[in-house]
Coordinates of C-alpha atoms in Angstrom, one line a residue:
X1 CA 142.7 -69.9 181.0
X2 CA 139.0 -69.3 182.5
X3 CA 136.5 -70.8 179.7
X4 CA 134.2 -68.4 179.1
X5 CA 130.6 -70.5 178.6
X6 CA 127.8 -68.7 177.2
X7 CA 124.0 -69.2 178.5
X8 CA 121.1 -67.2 177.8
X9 CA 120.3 -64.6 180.0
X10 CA 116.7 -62.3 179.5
X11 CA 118.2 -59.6 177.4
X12 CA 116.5 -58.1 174.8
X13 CA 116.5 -58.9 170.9
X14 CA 119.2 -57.6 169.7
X15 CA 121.4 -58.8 172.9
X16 CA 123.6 -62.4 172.2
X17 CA 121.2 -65.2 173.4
X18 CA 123.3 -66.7 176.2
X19 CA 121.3 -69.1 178.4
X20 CA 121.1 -72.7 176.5
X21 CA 117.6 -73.0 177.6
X22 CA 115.5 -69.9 176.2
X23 CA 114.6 -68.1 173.8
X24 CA 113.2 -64.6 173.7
X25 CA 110.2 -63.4 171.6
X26 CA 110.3 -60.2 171.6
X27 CA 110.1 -59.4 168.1
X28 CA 108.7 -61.0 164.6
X29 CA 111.1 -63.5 163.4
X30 CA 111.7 -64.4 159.7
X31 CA 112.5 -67.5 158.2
X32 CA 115.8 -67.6 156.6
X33 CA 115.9 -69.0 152.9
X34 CA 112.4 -67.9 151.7
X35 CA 113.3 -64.8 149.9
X36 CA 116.0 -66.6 148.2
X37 CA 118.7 -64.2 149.7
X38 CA 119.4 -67.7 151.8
X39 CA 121.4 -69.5 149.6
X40 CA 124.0 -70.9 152.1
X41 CA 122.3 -74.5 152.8
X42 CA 121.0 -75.1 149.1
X43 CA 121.6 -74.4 145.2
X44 CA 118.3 -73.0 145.2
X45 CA 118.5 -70.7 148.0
X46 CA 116.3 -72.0 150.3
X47 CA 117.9 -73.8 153.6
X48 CA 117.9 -77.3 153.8
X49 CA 115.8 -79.4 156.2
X50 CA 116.6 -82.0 158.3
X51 CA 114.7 -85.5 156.7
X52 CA 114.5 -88.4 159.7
X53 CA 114.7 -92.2 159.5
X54 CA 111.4 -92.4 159.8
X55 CA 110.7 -89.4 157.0
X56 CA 112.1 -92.2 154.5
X57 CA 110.4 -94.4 155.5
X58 CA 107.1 -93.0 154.5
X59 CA 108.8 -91.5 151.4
X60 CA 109.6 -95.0 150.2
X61 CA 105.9 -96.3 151.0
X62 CA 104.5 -93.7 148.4
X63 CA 107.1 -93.9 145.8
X64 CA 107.1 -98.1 146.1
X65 CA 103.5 -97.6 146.2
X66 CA 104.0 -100.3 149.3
X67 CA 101.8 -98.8 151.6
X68 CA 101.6 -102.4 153.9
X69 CA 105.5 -102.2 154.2
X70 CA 106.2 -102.0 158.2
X71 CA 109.0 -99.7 159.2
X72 CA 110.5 -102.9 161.2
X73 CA 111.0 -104.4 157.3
X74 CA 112.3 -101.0 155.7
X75 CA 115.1 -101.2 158.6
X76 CA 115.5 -105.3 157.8
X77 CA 115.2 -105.1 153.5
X78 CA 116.5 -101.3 152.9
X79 CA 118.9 -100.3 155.6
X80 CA 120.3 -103.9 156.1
X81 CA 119.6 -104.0 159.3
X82 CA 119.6 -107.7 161.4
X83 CA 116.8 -109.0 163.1
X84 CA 118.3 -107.4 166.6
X85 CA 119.4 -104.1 164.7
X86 CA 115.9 -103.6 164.3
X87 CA 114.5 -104.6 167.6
X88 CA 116.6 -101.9 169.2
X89 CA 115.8 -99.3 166.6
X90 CA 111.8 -100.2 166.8
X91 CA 112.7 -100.1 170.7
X92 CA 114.6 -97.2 171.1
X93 CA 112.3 -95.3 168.8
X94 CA 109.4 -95.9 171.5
X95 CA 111.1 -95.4 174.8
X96 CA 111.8 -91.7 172.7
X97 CA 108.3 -91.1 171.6
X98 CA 107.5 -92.2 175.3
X99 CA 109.7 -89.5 176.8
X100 CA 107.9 -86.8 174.5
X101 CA 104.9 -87.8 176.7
X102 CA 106.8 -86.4 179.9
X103 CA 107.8 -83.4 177.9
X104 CA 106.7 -79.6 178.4
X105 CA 107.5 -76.3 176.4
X106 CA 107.4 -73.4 178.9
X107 CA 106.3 -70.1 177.9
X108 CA 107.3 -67.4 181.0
X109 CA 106.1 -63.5 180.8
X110 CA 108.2 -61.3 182.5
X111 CA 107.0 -57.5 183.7
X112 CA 109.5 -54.7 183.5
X113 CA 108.7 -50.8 184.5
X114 CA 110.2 -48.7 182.3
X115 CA 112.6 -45.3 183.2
X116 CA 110.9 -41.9 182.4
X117 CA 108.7 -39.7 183.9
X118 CA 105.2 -41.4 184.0
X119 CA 105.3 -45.0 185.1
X120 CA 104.4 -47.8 182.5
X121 CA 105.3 -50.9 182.3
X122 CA 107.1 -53.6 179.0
X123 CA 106.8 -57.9 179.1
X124 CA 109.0 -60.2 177.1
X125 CA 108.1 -63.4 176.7
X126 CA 110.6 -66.1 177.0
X127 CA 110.5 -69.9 176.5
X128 CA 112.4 -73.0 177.7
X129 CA 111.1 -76.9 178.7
X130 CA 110.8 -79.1 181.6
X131 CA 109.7 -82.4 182.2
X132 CA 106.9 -83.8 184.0
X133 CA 107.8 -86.0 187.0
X134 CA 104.7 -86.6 188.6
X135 CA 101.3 -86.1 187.3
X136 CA 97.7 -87.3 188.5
X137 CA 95.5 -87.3 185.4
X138 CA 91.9 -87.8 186.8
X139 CA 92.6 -84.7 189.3
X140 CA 94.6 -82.4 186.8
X141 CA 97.3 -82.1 188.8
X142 CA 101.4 -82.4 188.0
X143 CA 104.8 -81.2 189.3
X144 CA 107.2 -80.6 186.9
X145 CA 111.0 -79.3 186.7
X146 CA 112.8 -76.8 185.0
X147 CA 115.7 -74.7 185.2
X148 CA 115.8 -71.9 187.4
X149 CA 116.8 -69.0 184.8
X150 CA 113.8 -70.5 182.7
X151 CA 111.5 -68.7 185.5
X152 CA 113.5 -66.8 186.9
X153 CA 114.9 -63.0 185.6
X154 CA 116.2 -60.2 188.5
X155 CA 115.8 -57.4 186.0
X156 CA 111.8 -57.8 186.3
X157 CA 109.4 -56.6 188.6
X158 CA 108.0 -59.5 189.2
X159 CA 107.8 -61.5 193.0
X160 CA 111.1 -62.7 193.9
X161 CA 112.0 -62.2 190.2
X162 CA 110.2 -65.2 189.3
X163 CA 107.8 -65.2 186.4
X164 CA 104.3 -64.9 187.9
X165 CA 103.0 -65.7 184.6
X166 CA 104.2 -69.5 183.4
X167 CA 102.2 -71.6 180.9
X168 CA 102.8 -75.0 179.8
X169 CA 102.3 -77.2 176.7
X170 CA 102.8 -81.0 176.1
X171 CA 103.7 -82.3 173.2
X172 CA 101.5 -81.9 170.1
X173 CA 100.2 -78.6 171.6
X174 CA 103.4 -76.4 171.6
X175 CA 102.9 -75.3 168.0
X176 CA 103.4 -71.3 167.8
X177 CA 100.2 -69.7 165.9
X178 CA 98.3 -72.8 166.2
X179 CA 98.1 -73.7 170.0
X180 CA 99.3 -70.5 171.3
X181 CA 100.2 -66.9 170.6
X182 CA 100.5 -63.6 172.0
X183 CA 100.1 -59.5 171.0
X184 CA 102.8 -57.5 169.8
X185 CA 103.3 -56.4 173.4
X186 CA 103.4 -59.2 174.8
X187 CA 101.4 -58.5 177.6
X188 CA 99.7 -62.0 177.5
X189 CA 99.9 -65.1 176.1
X190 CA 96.5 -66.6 173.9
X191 CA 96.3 -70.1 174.9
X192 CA 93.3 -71.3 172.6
X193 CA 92.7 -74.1 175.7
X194 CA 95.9 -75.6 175.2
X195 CA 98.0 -73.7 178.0
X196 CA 98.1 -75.2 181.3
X197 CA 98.5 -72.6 184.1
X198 CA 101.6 -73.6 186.3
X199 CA 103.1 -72.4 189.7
X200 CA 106.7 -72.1 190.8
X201 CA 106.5 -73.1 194.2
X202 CA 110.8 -73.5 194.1
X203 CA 113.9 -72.8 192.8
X204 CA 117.3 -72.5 193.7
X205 CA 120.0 -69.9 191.3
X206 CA 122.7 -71.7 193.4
X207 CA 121.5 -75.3 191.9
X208 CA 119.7 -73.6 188.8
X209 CA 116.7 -76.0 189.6
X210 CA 112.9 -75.0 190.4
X211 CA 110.0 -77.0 190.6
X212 CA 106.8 -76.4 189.3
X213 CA 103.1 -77.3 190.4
X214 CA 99.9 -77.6 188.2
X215 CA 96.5 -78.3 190.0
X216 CA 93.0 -78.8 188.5
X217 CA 93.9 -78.6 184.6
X218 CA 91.7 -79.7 182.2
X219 CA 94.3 -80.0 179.5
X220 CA 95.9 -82.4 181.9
X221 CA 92.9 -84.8 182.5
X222 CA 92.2 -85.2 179.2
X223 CA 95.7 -85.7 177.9
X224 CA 97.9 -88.8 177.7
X225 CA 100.5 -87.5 179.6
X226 CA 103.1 -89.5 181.8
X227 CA 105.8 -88.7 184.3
X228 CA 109.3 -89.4 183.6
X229 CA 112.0 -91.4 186.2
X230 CA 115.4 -90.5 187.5
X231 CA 117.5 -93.3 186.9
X232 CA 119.2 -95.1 190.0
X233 CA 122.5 -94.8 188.9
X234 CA 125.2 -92.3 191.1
X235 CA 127.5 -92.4 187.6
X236 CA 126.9 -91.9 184.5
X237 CA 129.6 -93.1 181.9
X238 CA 131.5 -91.8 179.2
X239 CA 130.0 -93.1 176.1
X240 CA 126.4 -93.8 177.2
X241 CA 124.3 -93.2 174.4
X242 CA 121.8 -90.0 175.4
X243 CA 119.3 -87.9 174.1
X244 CA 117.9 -84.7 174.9
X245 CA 114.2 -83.8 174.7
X246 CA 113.6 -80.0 174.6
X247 CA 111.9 -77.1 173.1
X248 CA 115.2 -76.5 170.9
X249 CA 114.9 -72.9 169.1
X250 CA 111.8 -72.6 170.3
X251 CA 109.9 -73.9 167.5
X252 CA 108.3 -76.9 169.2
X253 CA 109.4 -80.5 170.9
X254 CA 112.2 -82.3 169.6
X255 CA 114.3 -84.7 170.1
X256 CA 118.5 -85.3 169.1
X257 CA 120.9 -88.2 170.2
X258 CA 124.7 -88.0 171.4
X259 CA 126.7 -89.5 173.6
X260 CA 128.2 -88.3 177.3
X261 CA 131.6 -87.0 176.8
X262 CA 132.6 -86.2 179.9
X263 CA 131.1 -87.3 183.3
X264 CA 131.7 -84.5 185.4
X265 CA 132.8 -81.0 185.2
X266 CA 132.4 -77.3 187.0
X267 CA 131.7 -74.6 185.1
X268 CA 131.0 -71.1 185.7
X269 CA 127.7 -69.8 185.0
X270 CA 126.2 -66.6 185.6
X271 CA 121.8 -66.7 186.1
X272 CA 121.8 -62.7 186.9
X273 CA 121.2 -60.1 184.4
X274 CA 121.8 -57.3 187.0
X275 CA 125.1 -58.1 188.4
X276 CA 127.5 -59.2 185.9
X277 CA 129.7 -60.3 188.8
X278 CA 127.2 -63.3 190.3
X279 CA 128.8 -66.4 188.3
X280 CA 128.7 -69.5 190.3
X281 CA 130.0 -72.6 189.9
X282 CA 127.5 -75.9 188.5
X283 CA 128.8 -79.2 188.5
X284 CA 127.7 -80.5 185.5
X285 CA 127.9 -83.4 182.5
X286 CA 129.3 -82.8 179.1
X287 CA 127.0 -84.5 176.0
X288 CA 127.1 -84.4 172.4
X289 CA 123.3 -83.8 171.9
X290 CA 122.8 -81.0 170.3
X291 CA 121.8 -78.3 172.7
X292 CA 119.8 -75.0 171.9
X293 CA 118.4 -71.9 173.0
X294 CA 115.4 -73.6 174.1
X295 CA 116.4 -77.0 175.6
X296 CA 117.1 -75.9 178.9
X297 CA 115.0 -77.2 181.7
X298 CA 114.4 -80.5 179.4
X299 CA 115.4 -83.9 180.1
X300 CA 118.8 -86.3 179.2
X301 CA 117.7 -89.7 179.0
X302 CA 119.4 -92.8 178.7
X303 CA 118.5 -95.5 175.9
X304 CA 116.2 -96.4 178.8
X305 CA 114.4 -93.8 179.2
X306 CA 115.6 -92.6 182.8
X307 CA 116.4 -89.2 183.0
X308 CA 120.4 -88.6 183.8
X309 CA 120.5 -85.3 183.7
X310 CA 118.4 -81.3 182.9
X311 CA 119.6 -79.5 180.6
X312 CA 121.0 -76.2 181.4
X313 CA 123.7 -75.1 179.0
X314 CA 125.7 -74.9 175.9
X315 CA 129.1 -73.5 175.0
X316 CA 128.5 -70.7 172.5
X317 CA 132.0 -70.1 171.2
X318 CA 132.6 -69.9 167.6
X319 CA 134.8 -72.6 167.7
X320 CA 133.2 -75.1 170.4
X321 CA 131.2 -78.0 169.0
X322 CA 129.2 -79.9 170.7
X323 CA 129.5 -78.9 173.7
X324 CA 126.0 -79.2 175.5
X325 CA 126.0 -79.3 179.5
X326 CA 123.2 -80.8 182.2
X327 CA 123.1 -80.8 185.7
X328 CA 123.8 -84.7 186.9
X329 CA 120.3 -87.0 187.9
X330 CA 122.5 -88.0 191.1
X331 CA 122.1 -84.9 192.9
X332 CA 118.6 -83.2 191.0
X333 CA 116.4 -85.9 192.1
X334 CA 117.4 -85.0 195.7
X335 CA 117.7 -81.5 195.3
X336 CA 114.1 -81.8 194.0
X337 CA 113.0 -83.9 196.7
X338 CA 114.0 -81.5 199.2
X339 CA 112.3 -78.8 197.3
X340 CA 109.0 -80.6 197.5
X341 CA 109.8 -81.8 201.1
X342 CA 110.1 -78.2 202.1
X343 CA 107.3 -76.5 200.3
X344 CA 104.3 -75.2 202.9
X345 CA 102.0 -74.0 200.5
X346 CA 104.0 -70.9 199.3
X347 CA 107.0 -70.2 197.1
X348 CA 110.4 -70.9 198.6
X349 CA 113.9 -69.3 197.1
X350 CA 116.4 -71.7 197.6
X351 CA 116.8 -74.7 199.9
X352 CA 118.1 -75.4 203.5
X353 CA 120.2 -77.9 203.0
X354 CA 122.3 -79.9 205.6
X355 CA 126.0 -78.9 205.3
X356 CA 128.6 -81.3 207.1
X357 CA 130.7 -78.6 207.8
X358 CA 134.2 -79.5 206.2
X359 CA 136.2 -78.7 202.9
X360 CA 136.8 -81.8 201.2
X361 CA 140.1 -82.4 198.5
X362 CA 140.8 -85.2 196.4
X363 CA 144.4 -85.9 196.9
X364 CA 144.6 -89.1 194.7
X365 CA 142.5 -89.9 190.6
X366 CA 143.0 -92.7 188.8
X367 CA 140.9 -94.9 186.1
X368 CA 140.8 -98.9 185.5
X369 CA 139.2 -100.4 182.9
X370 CA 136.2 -102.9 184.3
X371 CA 136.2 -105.6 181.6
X372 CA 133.0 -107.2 182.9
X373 CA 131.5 -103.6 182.1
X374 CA 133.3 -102.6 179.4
X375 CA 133.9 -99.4 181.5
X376 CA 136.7 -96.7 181.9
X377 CA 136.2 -95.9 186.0
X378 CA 136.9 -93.4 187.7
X379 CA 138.2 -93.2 191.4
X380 CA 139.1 -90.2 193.4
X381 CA 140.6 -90.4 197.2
X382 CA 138.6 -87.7 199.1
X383 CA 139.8 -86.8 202.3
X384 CA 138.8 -83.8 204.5
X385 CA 140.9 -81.1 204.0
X386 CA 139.5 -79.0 206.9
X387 CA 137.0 -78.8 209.5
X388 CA 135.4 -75.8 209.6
X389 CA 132.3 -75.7 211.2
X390 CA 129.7 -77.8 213.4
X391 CA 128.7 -81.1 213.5
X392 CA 132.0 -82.1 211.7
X393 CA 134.0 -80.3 214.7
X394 CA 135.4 -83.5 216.8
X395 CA 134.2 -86.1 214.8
X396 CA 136.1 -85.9 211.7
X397 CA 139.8 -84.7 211.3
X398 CA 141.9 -83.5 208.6
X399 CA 143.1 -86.4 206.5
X400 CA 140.5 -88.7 206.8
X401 CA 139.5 -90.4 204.2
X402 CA 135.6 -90.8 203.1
X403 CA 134.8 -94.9 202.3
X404 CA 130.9 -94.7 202.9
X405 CA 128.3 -92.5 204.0
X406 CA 124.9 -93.8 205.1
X407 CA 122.2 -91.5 206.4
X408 CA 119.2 -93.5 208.8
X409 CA 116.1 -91.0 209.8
X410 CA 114.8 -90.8 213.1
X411 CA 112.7 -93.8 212.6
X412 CA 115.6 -96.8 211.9
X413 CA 115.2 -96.4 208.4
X414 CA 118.3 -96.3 206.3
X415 CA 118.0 -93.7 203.4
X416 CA 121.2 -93.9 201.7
X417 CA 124.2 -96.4 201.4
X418 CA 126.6 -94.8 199.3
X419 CA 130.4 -95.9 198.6
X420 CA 132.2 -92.8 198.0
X421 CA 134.4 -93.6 195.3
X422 CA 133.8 -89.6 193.8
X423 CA 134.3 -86.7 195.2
X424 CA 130.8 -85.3 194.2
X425 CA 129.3 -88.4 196.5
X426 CA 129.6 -86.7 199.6
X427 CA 127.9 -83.5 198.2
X428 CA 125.2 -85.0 196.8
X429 CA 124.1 -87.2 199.2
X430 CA 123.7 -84.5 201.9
X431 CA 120.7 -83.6 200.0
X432 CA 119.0 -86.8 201.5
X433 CA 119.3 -85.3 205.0
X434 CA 116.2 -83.6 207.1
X435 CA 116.9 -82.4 210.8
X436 CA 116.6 -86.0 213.0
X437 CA 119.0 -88.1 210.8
X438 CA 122.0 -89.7 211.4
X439 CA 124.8 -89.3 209.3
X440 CA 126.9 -92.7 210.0
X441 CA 130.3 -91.6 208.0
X442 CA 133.1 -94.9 207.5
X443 CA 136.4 -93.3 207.0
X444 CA 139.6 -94.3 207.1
X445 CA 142.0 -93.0 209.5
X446 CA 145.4 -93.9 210.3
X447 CA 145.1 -96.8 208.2
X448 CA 142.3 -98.2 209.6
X449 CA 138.5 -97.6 208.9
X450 CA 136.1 -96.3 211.4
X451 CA 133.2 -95.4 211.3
X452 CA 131.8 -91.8 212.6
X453 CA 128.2 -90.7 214.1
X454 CA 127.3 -87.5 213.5
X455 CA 123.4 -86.6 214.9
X456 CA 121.7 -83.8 212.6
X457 CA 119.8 -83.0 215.8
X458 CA 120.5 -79.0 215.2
X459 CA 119.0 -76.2 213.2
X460 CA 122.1 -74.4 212.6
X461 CA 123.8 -77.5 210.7
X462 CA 121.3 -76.7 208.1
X463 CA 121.9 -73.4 205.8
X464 CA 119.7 -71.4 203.2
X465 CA 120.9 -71.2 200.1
X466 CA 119.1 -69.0 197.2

């Protein structure tokens, strides 16, 4: 049976918030449990609110009257935590407060026109997060990334659909009322110096990717800001210990833990709210991190502090816990790379990426356990299932089987060197190629391994794709 995921598209209000990653304003929104009507979450009718470690900690401090008592001895003396135990909390606790640093809300306007007789014109306001991969504090200037359907809405009026009006805020400044707000049209947004004006100069609905620039902002030079990492690693484990850092319900940074639960996964996803027919498929990794309207466009880190993923959905089913999806490091950071590789000056939809020009089939999966890693892996046999196009045509054959792909530019300089022990490996390494390369494919064939030349010399082995 198809699973039917849920992500939040730009509908109005009253419309089921689909898309993991935003949330609409469009509307005053109260807060539940203040009237007393609330009573689900406590005795008194108000909800109940989430206390942290670190909540406790201070809470002890007064009540003790021990205001000298470090938080590394309330983890030894309290919590009975070893010498070690508390290292890695104290530890992981930073490398988290250091990824807030790299975070980003995102506030988008959109611009609709409205049916009737005279012509006027409706906004709705949507937010969502991103992270901040590169940023030059001294000149104001920063790229960050998203999610596509963060900026992106084909019911609007705007230019290509993409929010022409996108405002940032880093962490300490995403406060609703206090660092920003907006009119009950929502015609503008009142940034009180915090917002940071930001361009979309990319995105992709097929990867669900875009890249943003900033240039010249003064909330940037005077800001503590720093850029995240992708981490190095092609695979990401079931098991690893994650967290996701996003605007979750809209109501400011935050951070929750989990675990990945599954490595790698399609799903079906649909980005348009016009055409209820334009679901595509996103390969994507399954976490237990809580994931809300909100989160999408934020970062997955591991424990240190490497970005393995974006986050770009959640399964919204009544009965589905936990169920929180991202779009794998592996093949973003290249995807982005191309994205800044190709960008002239002006927005670009999509990306031309470098297509090998067969269908590929994994006719064998199996999983040992690596003792020395303490690791259930994965292998699957990927073979070429069919040739279909140019510059694949008379140097690969049906059967084959894919062993190792490196890609060297026109230069001598190796790029990539990448076993292919995944089926996803030979996708996402196609990303690294630009027109000039050469894609030296080993393979094995008839038993034996050889190894293929294939010169991206051509325009046409390179397609668009929005």
């Amino acid at each position: 049976m198809k699973k039917f995921l849920t992500i939040f598209a730009s509908f109005c209000a009253a419309a089921v918030m689909l898309f993991s990653g935003c949330t609409l304003f469009s509307g005053p929104v109260g807060e539940a449990g203040q009237d007393g009507q609330d009573g689900l979450d406590g005795r008194d009718g108000k909800d109940g609110t989430s206390v942290s470690i670190y909540d406790a900690y201070e809470e002890l401090k007064k009540t003790e009257g021990n205001e000298s008592l470090t938080f590394d001895e309330f983890l030894k003396i309290y919590l009975s935590y070893s010498g070690t135990q508390a290292d890695a909390a104290a530890s992981l606790q930073a490398t988290m407060n250091r990824s807030l640093m790299s975070a980003v809300t995102i506030l988008t306007r959109f611009k609709y026109k409205s049916s009737g007789l005279f012509s006027s014109y409706t906004y709705k306001i949507f937010t969502g997060s991103g992270v901040v991969l590169w940023a030059d504090k001294a000149a104001g200037d920063a790229y960050v990334v998203t999610n596509c359907h963060v900026v992106y809405d084909d019911t609007s009026v705007d230019s290509n659909y993409i929010s022409e009006y996108v405002r940032l805020y880093l962490y300490g400044q995403d406060v609703k009322g206090t660092n920003f707000s907006y009119p009950d049209n929502y015609s503008e947004i009142n940034d009180y110096g915090f917002g940071i004006n930001a361009q979309v100069i990319g995105a992709s609905v097929t990867y669900d990717i875009a890249l943003l620039k900033v240039t010249n902002s003064d909330v940037i030079k005077r800001s503590d800001v720093t850029a995240a990492n992708f981490s190095d690693d092609e695979d990401v484990y079931i098991g690893e210990s994650v967290y996701a850092v996003g605007n979750a319900a809209g109501e400011g940074m935050s951070v929750a833990d989990g675990v990945i639960s599954k490595d790698s996964e399609f799903i079906s996803l649909n980005l348009s709210d016009a055409n209820s027919n334009a679901s595509k498929q996103y390969r994507v990794m399954r976490t237990t991190a809580p994931i809300n309207h909100g989160n999408s466009g934020g970062g997955l880190f591991n424990t240190d502090g490497k970005i393995v993923g974006i986050v770009n959905a959640k399964d919204d089913e009544a009965d589905a816990d936990n169920l929180g999806y991202v779009l794998p490091a592996s093949y973003v950071k290249r995807l982005l790379k191309l994205m800044y590789d190709d960008y002239s000056g002006h927005f670009s939809m999509g990306v031309n990426k470098a297509f090998l020009g067969v269908e590929t089939t994994v006719t064998d999966s199996y999983a040992r356990y690596d003792s020395d890693k303490g690791l259930a892996v994965i292998t699957e046999i990927t073979k070429v299932k069919n040739v279909t196009d140019s510059p694949a045509f008379g140097k690969l054959l049906t059967g084959d089987i894919f062993r190792n792909v490196r890609i060297v530019d026109s230069d001598g300089n190796e790029k990539e060197n990448l076993d292919v022990t995944r089926e996803y490996h030979v996708r996402d390494v196609m990303f690294s190629v630009r027109q000039g390369d050469t894609v030296y494919i080993t393979v094995e064939r008839l038993g034996m391994q050889r190894e293929v030349e294939i010169k991206f010399n051509n325009s046409a082995y390179f397609k668009a794709t929005g």
